[in-house]
Amino acid sequence: MYDFNGDRDLSHFLDLTNELGLLVIIRPGPYICAEWDMGGLPAWLLNNKDIALRTSDPDYLAAVDSWLSVLLPKLRPRLYSNGGNIISVQVENEYGSFMACDYSYLRHLLHLYRLYLGDEIVLFTTDGNTEKELQCGSLQDLHTTVDFGPGDNATKAFNLLRKYQPKGPLVNSEYYTGWLDYWGEKHSTTSKELVSRGLKNILEMGASVNMYMFEGGTNFGYWNGADFKKTYKPIPTSYDYDAPLSEAGDPTDKLNDIRNVISQFQPVPQGPVPPPTRKMDYGFVSMNKVGSLLDFLDVFSPEFPTETRYPLTFEEVKQYFGFVLYRTRLPRDVPIPTFLSSVPSGVHDRAYVSVGGVFNGVLERDHVLKILVAGKAGDWLDVLVENMGRINFGSCVNDLKGLVSNVTLGGDILTDWLLYPLNLEGPISEGWPHVGNNFIGFSETESNTGPSFYSGTFQITTQGDTFLSLPQWTKGQAWINGFNVGRYWPARGPQITLYVPGNILRLGENTVTLLELERASELSVVHFIDRPILG
């Protein structure tokens, strides 16, 4: 399916850039990274377990050909040579960092791009500033560019680039103004002095530069990717990046320093920089428990579950994002707490375990491999698995999700599973849980642990950007008026607030829905504040 609706409306986005007098450098992929889930490749490619991504594998190329034959013709009338504002097009992304080093694949892409875009447009590659990366990522007939940050030696990087691009402009096509974050690590920042000094060095050499990121972004919904550096490292919802323009599009001191550097080399627009937009503090919102996720399987998984002797992956049940519930019965009485365990990297990525409807704890990829459970023969053992984002960089991009190996109780392999792929987006985007219509609140004594839904409403008279703060909540997913604003995990950080763009709010009544996966706040409130807390 080719979907160019809503947030995927590429033509409308490019129309806006044209109206604003911007020129466009476009990176159609098929692999784009930018810390997107699987680097922008669609997860359904993994339906073929043997597929060799980013290579000349015929199955992969068939999918690439099909996609680019639809996407690239949309760009052709917008190219600079055809009166449009697209000045150059990047082919693939940092291919030299991938282990395949398949020149036939790059040549295939070059052929497709020329076929659909013609000979006038500048096509280029971008790679890291090492010999191996440039060697495997560059190709004759594609302009070679390099990427590096302010801490790198620009002279050394461009001298190496000249070996692969003897003529034409020297280009740093990703000059890093900051860096990304990982859950559980310190918020990444890069000083404005370092960034502006590095930029000045590049411009003094007569080179061209494209800043990455110039404006921060947001991984709404489930779109964040992950890195693999000895362990699996998922990326948070915020992609603020400590960029010159923040996640909310606001100017920073870093922007002023960059502007001052550029003004030494060419004119910058006259007049003051536009101020930040007004941010709203809408105050506290009381949240009511709607019920345990297990109470609503008929809402989120109305089809019959998949029956299987051993666990299947998300991909095998065609559930590419979000959650799948794996359910089996305890095969015997377990009166003494016994280890429920998976092999290392057997859970992709977090599993929330309940026995007989009582929450027991979490298994986590590479970190928590076993937890104690007890119960009676025949009790439901429920394992809710969360896909935390597919690996987007390096050789591990074939990142299957779910229970990717067996689960054992004591020494016994558990069998005879029911799998419920959960479609949360459909009902929630249509207004579920319909608070007020036959809505039954839960009593004070109701447990606040385990995967459960909470809902609250608030009134506004002025619409604007705001930030959702979740004091004392643990981990989960948040929706506002049915729009999935992303994952929250203040218990691990560094990100504490979620960016809420004003245009998803409406004057009058608004709804907040949470799927809290572990432990809800005792206060049972959320707070809309007028500033982000990212570290």
Coordinates of C-alpha atoms in Angstrom, one line a residue:
M1 CA 0.0 0.0 0.0
Y2 CA 1.2 3.5 -0.8
D3 CA -0.1 5.9 1.8
F4 CA 0.5 9.6 1.2
N5 CA -2.3 10.9 3.5
G6 CA -2.2 12.9 6.7
D7 CA 1.4 13.2 8.1
R8 CA 2.6 11.3 5.1
D9 CA 1.4 14.0 2.7
L10 CA 4.8 14.6 1.0
S11 CA 3.4 16.8 -1.7
H12 CA 1.8 19.2 0.8
F13 CA 5.0 19.3 2.8
L14 CA 7.1 20.2 -0.3
D15 CA 4.5 22.8 -1.2
L16 CA 5.0 24.4 2.2
T17 CA 8.8 24.5 1.7
N18 CA 8.3 26.2 -1.6
E19 CA 5.9 28.8 -0.2
L20 CA 8.5 29.6 2.5
G21 CA 11.2 30.1 -0.1
L22 CA 13.3 27.1 1.2
L23 CA 15.5 24.9 -1.0
V24 CA 15.2 21.1 -0.4
I25 CA 17.9 18.4 -0.1
I26 CA 15.9 15.2 0.0
R27 CA 16.9 11.7 1.2
P28 CA 14.4 9.2 -0.2
G29 CA 16.3 6.1 0.9
P30 CA 15.2 3.4 0.7
Y31 CA 17.2 3.3 3.9
I32 CA 17.3 6.7 5.6
C33 CA 18.3 6.0 9.3
A34 CA 17.8 9.3 11.2
E35 CA 17.1 7.0 14.1
W36 CA 13.8 5.9 12.6
D37 CA 12.5 2.4 13.3
M38 CA 14.6 0.1 11.1
G39 CA 16.2 3.1 9.5
G40 CA 12.9 3.8 7.6
L41 CA 12.7 0.3 6.0
P42 CA 9.3 -1.2 6.4
A43 CA 9.2 -4.1 8.9
W44 CA 7.0 -6.2 6.6
L45 CA 10.3 -6.9 4.7
L46 CA 11.1 -9.2 7.6
N47 CA 8.2 -11.5 6.7
N48 CA 10.9 -13.1 4.6
K49 CA 13.3 -14.3 7.3
D50 CA 16.1 -14.8 4.9
I51 CA 16.0 -11.4 3.3
A52 CA 19.4 -9.6 3.0
L53 CA 18.5 -6.0 3.5
R54 CA 20.5 -3.2 1.8
T55 CA 22.0 -5.6 -0.7
S56 CA 21.4 -7.0 -4.2
D57 CA 19.1 -9.7 -2.8
P58 CA 16.4 -10.0 -5.5
D59 CA 13.6 -10.0 -2.9
Y60 CA 14.9 -6.8 -1.3
L61 CA 15.4 -5.1 -4.7
A62 CA 11.9 -6.1 -5.8
A63 CA 10.5 -4.2 -2.8
V64 CA 12.9 -1.2 -3.4
D65 CA 11.9 -1.1 -7.1
S66 CA 8.2 -1.1 -6.3
W67 CA 8.5 1.7 -3.7
L68 CA 10.9 4.0 -5.7
S69 CA 8.8 3.6 -8.9
V70 CA 6.0 5.3 -6.9
L71 CA 8.0 7.8 -4.8
L72 CA 10.6 9.2 -7.2
P73 CA 8.1 10.2 -10.0
K74 CA 6.4 12.5 -7.4
L75 CA 9.7 14.3 -7.0
R76 CA 10.7 14.8 -10.7
P77 CA 8.5 17.9 -11.4
R78 CA 9.8 19.5 -8.2
L79 CA 13.5 19.2 -9.2
Y80 CA 15.4 22.5 -9.5
S81 CA 16.0 21.9 -13.2
N82 CA 12.2 21.6 -13.7
G83 CA 11.4 24.8 -11.9
G84 CA 11.1 23.3 -8.4
N85 CA 13.1 23.7 -5.2
I86 CA 14.8 20.3 -4.8
I87 CA 18.5 21.0 -5.4
S88 CA 20.0 17.6 -4.6
V89 CA 19.0 14.1 -3.7
Q90 CA 20.9 11.7 -1.4
V91 CA 21.1 8.1 -2.4
E92 CA 20.9 5.6 0.5
N93 CA 22.5 6.7 3.8
E94 CA 25.9 6.1 5.3
Y95 CA 26.2 2.8 3.3
G96 CA 29.9 2.5 4.2
S97 CA 28.9 1.8 7.8
F98 CA 27.0 -1.3 6.7
M99 CA 28.8 -4.6 6.5
A100 CA 27.6 -5.6 3.0
C101 CA 29.7 -3.2 0.9
D102 CA 27.7 -4.2 -2.1
Y103 CA 28.5 -2.0 -5.1
S104 CA 26.0 -3.7 -7.3
Y105 CA 23.3 -2.5 -4.9
L106 CA 24.5 1.1 -5.1
R107 CA 24.7 0.9 -8.9
H108 CA 21.2 -0.5 -9.0
L109 CA 20.0 2.5 -6.9
L110 CA 21.9 4.9 -9.2
H111 CA 20.2 3.4 -12.2
L112 CA 16.7 3.8 -10.6
Y113 CA 17.4 7.4 -9.5
R114 CA 18.6 8.4 -13.0
L115 CA 15.7 6.5 -14.6
Y116 CA 13.0 8.4 -12.6
L117 CA 14.8 11.8 -11.9
G118 CA 16.9 12.3 -15.1
D119 CA 20.5 13.4 -15.5
E120 CA 20.2 17.1 -14.4
I121 CA 19.8 16.6 -10.6
V122 CA 22.9 16.2 -8.3
L123 CA 22.9 12.8 -6.7
F124 CA 25.1 12.3 -3.7
T125 CA 26.2 9.8 -1.0
T126 CA 27.1 10.6 2.6
D127 CA 29.4 8.6 4.9
G128 CA 31.5 8.8 8.0
N129 CA 35.0 10.3 7.7
T130 CA 37.0 7.0 7.7
E131 CA 38.7 5.2 4.8
K132 CA 36.5 2.1 5.1
E133 CA 33.2 4.1 5.2
L134 CA 34.1 6.2 2.2
Q135 CA 35.4 3.2 0.3
C136 CA 32.2 1.1 0.7
G137 CA 29.7 4.0 0.7
S138 CA 30.9 6.0 -2.4
L139 CA 30.4 5.3 -6.1
Q140 CA 31.7 6.9 -9.3
D141 CA 28.9 9.1 -10.8
L142 CA 27.5 9.9 -7.3
H143 CA 28.9 13.0 -5.6
T144 CA 30.7 11.9 -2.4
T145 CA 30.1 13.8 0.8
V146 CA 31.2 13.2 4.4
D147 CA 29.6 13.7 7.8
F148 CA 31.3 14.7 11.1
G149 CA 30.7 16.8 14.2
P150 CA 32.4 19.8 15.8
G151 CA 34.8 17.6 17.7
D152 CA 36.4 16.2 14.6
N153 CA 39.3 17.5 12.6
A154 CA 37.7 19.1 9.5
T155 CA 41.0 19.4 7.6
K156 CA 41.7 15.7 8.0
A157 CA 38.1 14.7 7.0
F158 CA 38.1 16.9 3.9
N159 CA 41.6 15.7 2.8
L160 CA 40.3 12.1 3.0
L161 CA 37.2 13.1 1.1
R162 CA 39.3 14.6 -1.7
K163 CA 40.7 11.1 -2.3
Y164 CA 37.1 9.9 -3.2
Q165 CA 35.8 13.2 -4.6
P166 CA 38.7 14.7 -6.5
K167 CA 36.7 17.6 -8.0
G168 CA 33.7 19.7 -7.0
P169 CA 32.5 21.1 -3.7
L170 CA 33.7 19.7 -0.4
V171 CA 30.5 19.0 1.6
N172 CA 29.8 18.0 5.2
S173 CA 26.3 16.8 4.6
E174 CA 25.6 16.1 8.3
Y175 CA 27.4 18.5 10.6
Y176 CA 26.3 17.4 14.1
T177 CA 24.9 20.3 16.1
G178 CA 24.1 18.0 19.0
W179 CA 23.4 14.3 19.5
L180 CA 20.7 11.8 20.2
D181 CA 19.6 10.3 23.6
Y182 CA 19.1 6.8 24.8
W183 CA 16.7 5.7 27.6
G184 CA 18.6 5.4 30.9
E185 CA 21.5 7.6 29.9
K186 CA 22.4 11.2 30.4
H187 CA 20.7 13.8 28.1
S188 CA 23.2 14.6 25.4
T189 CA 24.3 18.2 24.8
T190 CA 27.0 19.9 22.7
S191 CA 28.1 23.4 23.6
K192 CA 27.2 26.3 21.3
E193 CA 30.8 27.4 21.4
L194 CA 32.1 24.1 20.1
V195 CA 29.4 24.0 17.4
S196 CA 30.0 27.5 16.2
R197 CA 33.8 27.1 16.2
G198 CA 33.5 23.9 14.2
L199 CA 31.2 25.6 11.7
K200 CA 33.6 28.5 11.3
N201 CA 36.4 26.0 10.5
I202 CA 34.4 24.4 7.8
L203 CA 33.3 27.7 6.2
E204 CA 36.9 29.1 6.3
M205 CA 37.9 26.1 4.2
G206 CA 35.4 27.1 1.5
A207 CA 33.4 23.9 2.1
S208 CA 29.6 23.6 2.1
V209 CA 27.7 22.4 5.1
N210 CA 24.3 21.0 6.0
M211 CA 23.5 20.9 9.7
Y212 CA 22.0 17.8 11.3
M213 CA 19.8 18.4 13.2
F214 CA 19.0 22.1 12.5
E215 CA 15.6 21.6 14.2
G216 CA 14.8 19.0 16.8
G217 CA 12.1 16.4 16.2
T218 CA 9.7 14.0 17.9
N219 CA 9.3 10.2 17.5
F220 CA 5.6 10.2 17.9
G221 CA 3.8 6.9 18.2
Y222 CA 6.2 4.0 17.9
W223 CA 8.5 5.5 15.3
N224 CA 11.7 5.6 17.4
G225 CA 14.7 3.4 16.4
A226 CA 17.4 1.9 18.5
D227 CA 21.1 1.3 18.4
F228 CA 23.0 -1.9 19.2
K229 CA 26.3 -1.2 21.0
K230 CA 27.0 -4.5 22.9
T231 CA 23.5 -4.2 24.2
Y232 CA 20.2 -3.0 22.7
K233 CA 19.8 0.8 23.2
P234 CA 16.3 2.2 22.3
I235 CA 15.9 5.9 21.5
P236 CA 13.4 8.1 23.4
T237 CA 10.4 9.9 22.0
S238 CA 12.1 13.2 22.0
Y239 CA 14.7 13.9 19.2
D240 CA 15.4 17.4 20.4
Y241 CA 19.0 16.7 19.7
D242 CA 20.1 19.9 21.5
A243 CA 19.6 21.4 18.0
P244 CA 19.7 25.2 17.2
L245 CA 15.9 25.1 16.9
S246 CA 14.3 23.0 19.7
E247 CA 11.9 20.1 19.3
A248 CA 9.1 22.7 19.5
G249 CA 10.8 24.8 16.8
D250 CA 12.0 27.5 19.2
P251 CA 15.3 29.5 18.6
T252 CA 18.1 28.8 21.1
D253 CA 21.4 30.6 22.0
K254 CA 23.1 28.1 19.8
L255 CA 21.1 29.4 16.8
N256 CA 22.3 33.0 17.6
D257 CA 25.9 31.8 17.7
I258 CA 25.6 29.9 14.4
R259 CA 23.9 32.9 12.8
N260 CA 26.8 35.1 13.9
V261 CA 29.3 32.8 12.3
I262 CA 27.4 32.6 9.0
S263 CA 27.1 36.4 8.9
Q264 CA 30.9 36.5 8.6
F265 CA 30.7 34.7 5.3
Q266 CA 27.4 35.8 3.7
P267 CA 24.4 38.0 4.5
V268 CA 21.8 36.7 6.9
P269 CA 18.2 37.9 7.0
Q270 CA 17.8 41.4 8.5
G271 CA 15.7 42.0 11.6
P272 CA 15.3 40.1 14.9
V273 CA 15.0 36.3 15.0
P274 CA 11.3 35.4 15.6
P275 CA 10.7 34.7 19.4
P276 CA 9.7 31.3 20.8
T277 CA 6.0 30.5 20.5
R278 CA 4.0 30.8 23.6
K279 CA 3.9 27.6 25.7
M280 CA 0.9 26.7 27.7
D281 CA 0.7 25.5 31.4
Y282 CA -2.7 23.8 31.5
G283 CA -2.2 22.5 35.1
F284 CA -3.0 19.1 36.6
V285 CA -5.4 16.6 35.1
S286 CA -6.9 13.8 37.3
M287 CA -6.7 10.4 35.8
N288 CA -9.2 7.6 36.4
K289 CA -8.4 3.9 36.0
V290 CA -10.4 2.5 33.1
G291 CA -9.2 -1.1 33.8
S292 CA -6.5 -3.7 33.1
L293 CA -5.5 -4.2 29.5
L294 CA -6.5 -7.9 30.0
D295 CA -10.1 -6.7 30.5
F296 CA -10.3 -5.2 27.0
L297 CA -8.9 -8.0 24.7
D298 CA -12.3 -8.0 22.9
V299 CA -11.8 -4.3 22.1
F300 CA -8.1 -4.4 20.9
S301 CA -7.9 -7.9 19.5
P302 CA -11.4 -8.8 18.3
E303 CA -10.3 -11.6 16.0
F304 CA -9.6 -15.1 17.3
P305 CA -6.1 -15.3 18.8
T306 CA -3.4 -17.2 16.9
E307 CA -2.8 -20.7 18.5
T308 CA 0.8 -21.9 18.3
R309 CA 2.8 -24.6 20.2
Y310 CA 5.9 -22.3 20.5
P311 CA 5.9 -18.5 20.5
L312 CA 5.8 -16.7 17.1
T313 CA 7.4 -13.3 16.4
F314 CA 5.4 -10.0 15.9
E315 CA 6.3 -10.3 12.2
E316 CA 4.9 -13.8 11.9
V317 CA 1.5 -12.5 13.1
K318 CA 1.9 -9.3 11.0
Q319 CA 1.9 -7.0 14.0
Y320 CA 4.8 -4.6 13.2
F321 CA 4.5 -2.0 16.0
G322 CA 3.3 -1.8 19.6
F323 CA 2.3 -4.8 21.6
V324 CA 1.4 -8.5 21.4
L325 CA -0.1 -10.5 24.3
Y326 CA 1.3 -14.0 24.6
R327 CA -0.9 -16.2 26.8
T328 CA -0.7 -19.7 28.1
R329 CA -1.8 -21.7 31.2
L330 CA 0.5 -22.8 34.0
P331 CA 1.1 -26.4 33.2
R332 CA 1.3 -27.4 36.9
D333 CA 0.9 -26.0 40.4
V334 CA 3.8 -23.6 41.3
P335 CA 3.4 -23.1 45.0
I336 CA 7.0 -22.0 45.6
P337 CA 8.1 -18.9 43.5
T338 CA 9.9 -20.3 40.5
F339 CA 12.0 -18.6 37.8
L340 CA 10.2 -17.7 34.6
S341 CA 13.2 -17.1 32.2
S342 CA 14.2 -16.4 28.7
V343 CA 17.6 -16.9 27.0
P344 CA 19.8 -13.7 26.5
S345 CA 18.1 -11.6 23.9
G346 CA 15.1 -13.9 23.9
V347 CA 12.6 -11.1 24.6
H348 CA 12.4 -8.3 22.0
D349 CA 12.1 -6.0 23.8
R350 CA 10.2 -5.8 27.2
A351 CA 7.8 -8.3 28.6
Y352 CA 5.2 -7.5 31.3
V353 CA 4.3 -10.7 33.1
S354 CA 1.1 -11.5 35.0
V355 CA -0.2 -14.7 36.6
G356 CA -3.9 -15.1 37.2
G357 CA -4.3 -11.4 36.5
V358 CA -1.7 -10.3 39.1
F359 CA 1.3 -8.4 37.8
N360 CA 4.6 -10.2 38.6
G361 CA 7.3 -8.1 36.9
V362 CA 9.3 -7.4 33.7
L363 CA 11.7 -9.3 31.5
E364 CA 13.9 -7.0 29.5
R365 CA 16.1 -7.6 26.5
D366 CA 19.8 -8.0 27.5
H367 CA 19.1 -6.9 31.1
V368 CA 16.4 -8.9 33.0
L369 CA 16.3 -12.5 31.9
K370 CA 14.3 -14.1 34.7
I371 CA 11.6 -13.3 37.3
L372 CA 9.9 -15.3 40.0
V373 CA 6.3 -16.4 39.5
A374 CA 3.9 -18.7 41.5
G375 CA 0.4 -19.9 40.9
K376 CA -2.0 -22.8 40.4
A377 CA -2.2 -25.2 37.4
G378 CA -4.5 -23.7 34.8
D379 CA -3.9 -20.1 35.8
W380 CA -3.4 -17.8 32.9
L381 CA 0.2 -16.7 32.4
D382 CA 0.1 -13.5 30.4
V383 CA 3.2 -12.0 28.8
L384 CA 2.6 -8.6 27.2
V385 CA 5.5 -7.9 24.9
E386 CA 6.4 -4.3 23.8
N387 CA 8.4 -3.6 20.7
M388 CA 10.6 -0.7 21.9
G389 CA 11.8 0.2 18.3
R390 CA 13.9 -1.6 15.7
I391 CA 17.6 -1.3 15.4
N392 CA 18.3 1.4 12.8
F393 CA 22.0 1.4 12.3
G394 CA 24.8 -1.2 11.8
S395 CA 24.5 -4.9 10.8
C396 CA 21.6 -5.9 13.1
V397 CA 18.8 -4.2 11.3
N398 CA 16.9 -7.5 10.8
D399 CA 15.5 -7.0 14.3
L400 CA 12.6 -9.3 14.9
K401 CA 10.2 -8.5 17.7
G402 CA 8.3 -10.5 20.4
L403 CA 9.3 -13.7 22.2
V404 CA 12.0 -14.7 19.7
S405 CA 12.9 -17.8 21.6
N406 CA 11.2 -20.1 24.1
V407 CA 10.3 -19.2 27.7
T408 CA 10.9 -21.7 30.5
L409 CA 9.3 -22.2 33.9
G410 CA 11.9 -23.8 36.1
G411 CA 13.5 -26.2 33.6
D412 CA 10.3 -26.7 31.5
I413 CA 9.7 -25.1 28.1
L414 CA 6.2 -23.5 28.1
T415 CA 4.0 -24.4 25.1
D416 CA 0.5 -24.0 23.7
W417 CA 0.4 -20.2 23.4
L418 CA -2.4 -17.9 22.3
L419 CA -1.2 -14.7 20.6
Y420 CA -3.3 -11.5 20.6
P421 CA -1.9 -8.8 18.3
L422 CA -3.2 -5.6 19.9
N423 CA -4.6 -2.8 17.7
L424 CA -4.6 0.1 20.3
E425 CA -4.5 2.9 17.7
G426 CA -7.9 2.1 16.0
P427 CA -10.2 2.2 19.1
I428 CA -8.2 5.0 20.9
S429 CA -8.1 7.2 17.8
E430 CA -11.9 6.8 17.5
G431 CA -12.5 8.0 21.1
W432 CA -12.2 4.9 23.3
P433 CA -12.7 4.7 26.3
H434 CA -15.6 7.1 25.8
V435 CA -15.5 8.5 29.3
G436 CA -18.9 9.5 30.5
N437 CA -20.8 7.0 28.3
N438 CA -21.5 4.1 30.7
F439 CA -18.0 4.7 32.1
I440 CA -17.5 2.8 35.3
G441 CA -14.6 4.1 37.5
F442 CA -12.7 1.6 39.6
S443 CA -12.6 1.6 43.3
E444 CA -9.9 3.0 45.5
T445 CA -8.7 -0.5 46.4
E446 CA -8.1 -1.4 42.7
S447 CA -4.4 -2.3 42.1
N448 CA -2.2 0.3 40.4
T449 CA 0.3 -2.2 39.0
G450 CA 0.4 -4.1 35.7
P451 CA -0.6 -3.0 32.2
S452 CA -3.7 -0.8 32.6
F453 CA -5.5 2.1 31.0
Y454 CA -6.2 5.5 32.6
S455 CA -8.2 8.4 31.2
G456 CA -8.8 12.0 32.1
T457 CA -10.2 15.2 30.5
F458 CA -9.3 18.8 30.7
Q459 CA -10.7 22.1 29.3
I460 CA -8.8 24.8 27.5
T461 CA -9.7 28.2 26.3
T462 CA -6.4 29.0 24.5
Q463 CA -4.7 26.6 22.1
G464 CA -0.9 26.3 22.1
D465 CA 2.1 23.9 22.5
T466 CA 2.5 22.3 25.9
F467 CA 4.5 19.5 27.5
L468 CA 3.0 16.5 29.3
S469 CA 4.7 15.7 32.6
L470 CA 3.9 12.4 34.3
P471 CA 5.1 12.7 37.9
Q472 CA 5.5 9.3 39.6
W473 CA 4.2 7.3 36.6
T474 CA 6.6 4.6 35.5
K475 CA 6.4 3.6 31.8
G476 CA 3.9 3.5 29.1
Q477 CA 2.2 5.1 26.1
A478 CA 0.3 8.4 25.9
W479 CA -2.5 9.6 23.6
I480 CA -4.1 13.0 23.5
N481 CA -7.4 13.3 21.7
G482 CA -6.6 9.9 20.2
F483 CA -3.2 11.0 18.8
N484 CA -0.2 8.9 20.0
V485 CA 2.3 11.4 21.4
G486 CA 4.7 8.6 22.2
R487 CA 6.4 6.6 24.9
Y488 CA 7.0 7.9 28.4
W489 CA 9.5 6.4 30.8
P490 CA 10.3 9.0 33.6
A491 CA 11.4 6.1 35.9
R492 CA 14.4 5.6 33.6
G493 CA 14.8 9.0 31.9
P494 CA 16.5 11.1 30.7
Q495 CA 13.3 12.4 29.0
I496 CA 10.6 13.4 31.6
T497 CA 8.1 15.4 29.5
L498 CA 6.4 14.7 26.1
Y499 CA 6.1 17.4 23.6
V500 CA 2.4 18.1 22.7
P501 CA 1.9 20.3 19.6
G502 CA -0.9 22.7 20.0
N503 CA -2.6 21.6 16.8
I504 CA -3.7 18.2 18.3
L505 CA -5.5 20.1 21.1
R506 CA -9.0 21.6 20.7
L507 CA -10.8 24.4 22.4
G508 CA -13.1 23.0 25.1
E509 CA -12.7 19.5 26.3
N510 CA -9.6 17.3 25.6
T511 CA -8.8 13.7 26.5
V512 CA -5.6 12.1 27.9
T513 CA -5.4 8.3 27.7
L514 CA -2.5 6.4 29.2
L515 CA -1.5 2.8 28.9
E516 CA 0.7 2.5 32.1
L517 CA 2.6 -0.8 31.8
E518 CA 4.1 -1.1 35.3
R519 CA 3.0 1.1 38.2
A520 CA 0.7 4.1 38.1
S521 CA 1.2 7.2 40.1
E522 CA -0.4 7.1 43.6
L523 CA -1.5 10.7 43.0
S524 CA -3.2 9.6 39.7
V525 CA -2.6 13.0 38.0
V526 CA -0.7 14.2 35.0
H527 CA 0.6 17.8 34.6
F528 CA 0.7 20.0 31.4
I529 CA 3.6 22.4 31.8
D530 CA 5.1 25.2 29.7
R531 CA 8.7 23.9 29.3
P532 CA 10.4 20.6 28.4
I533 CA 12.3 18.5 30.9
L534 CA 14.7 16.4 28.8
G535 CA 17.5 15.7 31.3

